[in-house]
mmCIF file of C-alpha atoms in Angstrom:
data_model
loop_
_atom_site.group_PDB
_atom_site.id
_atom_site.type_symbol
_atom_site.label_atom_id
_atom_site.label_comp_id
_atom_site.label_asym_id
_atom_site.label_seq_id
_atom_site.Cartn_x
_atom_site.Cartn_y
_atom_site.Cartn_z
ATOM 1 C CA MET A 1111 236.533 -139.231 218.967
ATOM 2 C CA THR A 1112 239.076 -136.581 219.884
ATOM 3 C CA ILE A 1113 240.922 -136.820 223.180
ATOM 4 C CA LYS A 1114 240.059 -134.115 225.681
ATOM 5 C CA VAL A 1115 241.293 -132.661 228.953
ATOM 6 C CA GLY A 1116 240.924 -135.239 231.709
ATOM 7 C CA ASP A 1117 241.317 -138.241 229.397
ATOM 8 C CA ARG A 1118 244.112 -140.757 229.827
ATOM 9 C CA LEU A 1119 246.365 -141.190 226.806
ATOM 10 C CA PRO A 1120 245.783 -144.484 225.017
ATOM 11 C CA SER A 1121 248.429 -147.188 225.204
ATOM 12 C CA ILE A 1122 250.385 -146.846 221.949
ATOM 13 C CA THR A 1123 253.913 -147.845 220.961
ATOM 14 C CA LEU A 1124 256.084 -145.034 219.606
ATOM 15 C CA VAL A 1125 259.769 -145.028 218.696
ATOM 16 C CA LYS A 1126 262.012 -142.743 220.718
ATOM 17 C CA VAL A 1127 265.222 -141.239 219.364
ATOM 18 C CA THR A 1128 268.084 -142.102 221.730
ATOM 19 C CA PRO A 1129 271.885 -141.845 221.448
ATOM 20 C CA GLU A 1130 271.992 -145.651 221.369
ATOM 21 C CA GLY A 1131 269.489 -145.853 218.509
ATOM 22 C CA PRO A 1132 265.733 -146.318 218.156
ATOM 23 C CA GLU A 1133 263.900 -147.427 221.296
ATOM 24 C CA GLN A 1134 260.303 -148.586 221.335
ATOM 25 C CA VAL A 1135 258.342 -146.947 224.137
ATOM 26 C CA ASN A 1136 254.791 -147.435 225.257
ATOM 27 C CA THR A 1137 252.893 -144.252 226.041
ATOM 28 C CA THR A 1138 251.572 -145.707 229.309
ATOM 29 C CA ASP A 1139 255.117 -146.233 230.572
ATOM 30 C CA TYR A 1140 256.657 -143.159 228.986
ATOM 31 C CA PHE A 1141 254.191 -140.650 230.480
ATOM 32 C CA ALA A 1142 253.886 -142.369 233.882
ATOM 33 C CA GLY A 1143 254.910 -140.304 236.885
ATOM 34 C CA LYS A 1144 255.950 -137.155 235.046
ATOM 35 C CA ARG A 1145 254.551 -133.992 233.538
ATOM 36 C CA VAL A 1146 255.324 -133.788 229.824
ATOM 37 C CA ALA A 1147 254.710 -131.024 227.313
ATOM 38 C CA LEU A 1148 253.988 -132.966 224.119
ATOM 39 C CA PHE A 1149 253.761 -131.103 220.862
ATOM 40 C CA ALA A 1150 252.788 -132.663 217.564
ATOM 41 C CA VAL A 1151 253.703 -131.480 214.106
ATOM 42 C CA PRO A 1152 252.406 -132.580 210.699
ATOM 43 C CA GLY A 1153 255.932 -133.333 209.525
ATOM 44 C CA ALA A 1154 259.573 -132.924 210.419
ATOM 45 C CA PHE A 1155 261.407 -130.596 208.027
ATOM 46 C CA THR A 1156 258.143 -128.990 206.885
ATOM 47 C CA PRO A 1157 258.072 -125.162 206.795
ATOM 48 C CA THR A 1158 256.123 -124.079 209.896
ATOM 49 C CA CYS A 1159 257.325 -127.047 211.925
ATOM 50 C CA SER A 1160 260.976 -126.279 211.200
ATOM 51 C CA ALA A 1161 260.839 -122.479 211.180
ATOM 52 C CA GLN A 1162 258.582 -121.906 214.189
ATOM 53 C CA HIS A 1163 257.213 -124.857 216.143
ATOM 54 C CA LEU A 1164 260.380 -126.792 217.017
ATOM 55 C CA PRO A 1165 262.580 -123.668 217.362
ATOM 56 C CA GLY A 1166 260.074 -122.164 219.781
ATOM 57 C CA PHE A 1167 260.247 -125.163 222.089
ATOM 58 C CA ILE A 1168 264.040 -125.236 221.845
ATOM 59 C CA ALA A 1169 264.266 -121.541 222.763
ATOM 60 C CA GLN A 1170 261.728 -121.837 225.585
ATOM 61 C CA ALA A 1171 262.776 -125.242 226.977
ATOM 62 C CA ASP A 1172 264.255 -123.864 230.205
ATOM 63 C CA ALA A 1173 261.281 -121.559 230.799
ATOM 64 C CA VAL A 1174 258.779 -124.381 230.187
ATOM 65 C CA LYS A 1175 260.661 -126.700 232.541
ATOM 66 C CA ALA A 1176 260.843 -123.945 235.163
ATOM 67 C CA LYS A 1177 257.016 -124.014 235.202
ATOM 68 C CA GLY A 1178 256.940 -127.609 236.453
ATOM 69 C CA VAL A 1179 257.312 -129.563 233.232
ATOM 70 C CA ASP A 1180 259.680 -132.532 233.522
ATOM 71 C CA GLU A 1181 260.183 -133.165 229.820
ATOM 72 C CA ILE A 1182 259.357 -131.720 226.415
ATOM 73 C CA ALA A 1183 258.563 -134.213 223.676
ATOM 74 C CA CYS A 1184 257.708 -133.890 220.005
ATOM 75 C CA THR A 1185 255.754 -136.382 217.957
ATOM 76 C CA SER A 1186 255.270 -136.545 214.223
ATOM 77 C CA VAL A 1187 254.085 -139.060 211.653
ATOM 78 C CA ASN A 1188 257.644 -139.652 210.484
ATOM 79 C CA ASP A 1189 260.028 -142.532 210.996
ATOM 80 C CA VAL A 1190 262.577 -142.462 213.806
ATOM 81 C CA PHE A 1191 265.467 -141.777 211.412
ATOM 82 C CA VAL A 1192 263.823 -138.627 210.062
ATOM 83 C CA MET A 1193 263.067 -137.526 213.625
ATOM 84 C CA LYS A 1194 266.705 -138.135 214.585
ATOM 85 C CA ALA A 1195 267.974 -136.114 211.621
ATOM 86 C CA TRP A 1196 265.533 -133.293 212.404
ATOM 87 C CA ARG A 1197 266.692 -133.227 216.013
ATOM 88 C CA GLN A 1198 270.357 -133.141 214.981
ATOM 89 C CA THR A 1199 269.835 -130.511 212.277
ATOM 90 C CA ASN A 1200 268.152 -128.224 214.797
ATOM 91 C CA ASN A 1201 270.436 -128.931 217.784
ATOM 92 C CA ALA A 1202 267.327 -129.965 219.682
ATOM 93 C CA SER A 1203 268.943 -132.138 222.332
ATOM 94 C CA GLU A 1204 266.504 -130.825 224.981
ATOM 95 C CA ILE A 1205 263.523 -132.207 223.021
ATOM 96 C CA THR A 1206 262.598 -135.898 223.152
ATOM 97 C CA MET A 1207 261.613 -137.060 219.675
ATOM 98 C CA LEU A 1208 258.858 -139.673 219.485
ATOM 99 C CA ALA A 1209 258.254 -141.093 216.024
ATOM 100 C CA ASP A 1210 254.649 -142.022 215.237
ATOM 101 C CA GLY A 1211 255.506 -143.557 211.877
ATOM 102 C CA ASN A 1212 252.173 -145.277 211.308
ATOM 103 C CA ALA A 1213 250.085 -142.446 212.812
ATOM 104 C CA ASP A 1214 248.951 -144.793 215.587
ATOM 105 C CA LEU A 1215 248.982 -142.077 218.253
ATOM 106 C CA ALA A 1216 247.489 -139.456 215.954
ATOM 107 C CA LYS A 1217 244.635 -141.834 215.107
ATOM 108 C CA ALA A 1218 244.117 -143.022 218.693
ATOM 109 C CA VAL A 1219 243.735 -139.468 220.023
ATOM 110 C CA GLY A 1220 241.555 -138.417 217.072
ATOM 111 C CA LEU A 1221 243.955 -135.738 215.847
ATOM 112 C CA THR A 1222 244.790 -136.730 212.286
ATOM 113 C CA LEU A 1223 244.749 -134.655 209.164
ATOM 114 C CA ASP A 1224 244.613 -135.719 205.551
ATOM 115 C CA GLY A 1225 247.766 -134.483 203.819
ATOM 116 C CA SER A 1226 247.103 -136.491 200.651
ATOM 117 C CA LYS A 1227 246.824 -133.439 198.418
ATOM 118 C CA PHE A 1228 250.432 -132.652 199.401
ATOM 119 C CA GLY A 1229 251.602 -136.263 198.968
ATOM 120 C CA MET A 1230 251.879 -136.703 202.734
ATOM 121 C CA GLY A 1231 249.004 -139.106 203.505
ATOM 122 C CA THR A 1232 247.657 -139.297 207.041
ATOM 123 C CA ARG A 1233 249.469 -136.930 209.401
ATOM 124 C CA SER A 1234 249.022 -135.497 212.857
ATOM 125 C CA GLN A 1235 247.267 -132.228 213.389
ATOM 126 C CA ARG A 1236 249.396 -129.533 214.995
ATOM 127 C CA TYR A 1237 248.789 -129.434 218.738
ATOM 128 C CA THR A 1238 250.368 -129.150 222.142
ATOM 129 C CA MET A 1239 249.165 -131.065 225.149
ATOM 130 C CA LEU A 1240 250.333 -131.071 228.712
ATOM 131 C CA VAL A 1241 250.259 -134.630 230.020
ATOM 132 C CA ASN A 1242 250.465 -135.263 233.749
ATOM 133 C CA ASP A 1243 251.066 -138.901 234.725
ATOM 134 C CA GLY A 1244 249.410 -140.062 231.506
ATOM 135 C CA VAL A 1245 246.360 -137.778 231.796
ATOM 136 C CA VAL A 1246 245.753 -134.819 229.502
ATOM 137 C CA GLU A 1247 245.923 -131.709 231.679
ATOM 138 C CA GLN A 1248 245.718 -129.154 228.862
ATOM 139 C CA LEU A 1249 245.190 -129.460 225.105
ATOM 140 C CA PHE A 1250 245.648 -126.833 222.401
ATOM 141 C CA VAL A 1251 244.769 -127.897 218.851
ATOM 142 C CA GLU A 1252 245.443 -125.560 215.948
ATOM 143 C CA ALA A 1253 242.830 -124.640 213.395
ATOM 144 C CA PRO A 1254 243.851 -125.695 209.865
ATOM 145 C CA GLY A 1255 246.709 -123.544 208.577
ATOM 146 C CA GLU A 1256 247.197 -121.777 211.926
ATOM 147 C CA PHE A 1257 250.147 -121.591 214.296
ATOM 148 C CA LYS A 1258 249.101 -119.876 217.517
ATOM 149 C CA VAL A 1259 247.837 -122.033 220.369
ATOM 150 C CA SER A 1260 250.313 -124.896 219.971
ATOM 151 C CA SER A 1261 253.384 -122.689 220.337
ATOM 152 C CA ALA A 1262 255.786 -122.824 223.253
ATOM 153 C CA GLU A 1263 254.944 -119.204 223.980
ATOM 154 C CA HIS A 1264 251.238 -119.971 224.286
ATOM 155 C CA LEU A 1265 251.936 -122.928 226.554
ATOM 156 C CA LEU A 1266 254.092 -120.716 228.767
ATOM 157 C CA SER A 1267 251.292 -118.170 229.001
ATOM 158 C CA VAL A 1268 248.919 -120.743 230.498
ATOM 159 C CA LEU A 1269 251.306 -122.622 232.784
#
């Protein structure tokens, strides 16, 4: 079952990239008391994710935060070390990277995709959700092969 607007995020452990190293965080605690723009990508360093999705949120970070968003976070079915390298490579210090290495979050919210034909296994679908105190306020899931509604620009247009 796919998560929808009004649902509370499930309690899942992710691994956050921090200057001190990997830090396990529980979604219940992480999203509590703040409004977070969470975007998910199928894979760090993949073409659309690296050329458009992440750069869009980097470029629009101040504008998104000016609309009442406390934090911008990115999740991907990659390990924390890949997420750290992706963040560093893209100078994305304003984006919190949350590694979903086992696809636990992607599975729990019903937003997986099968990347097996590309040698990628189970991945997250591309989406953006606005989470307010752990509850999904808005959700924009891309159609396969698309990059429109999950962009930073689209999120800004509806905030």
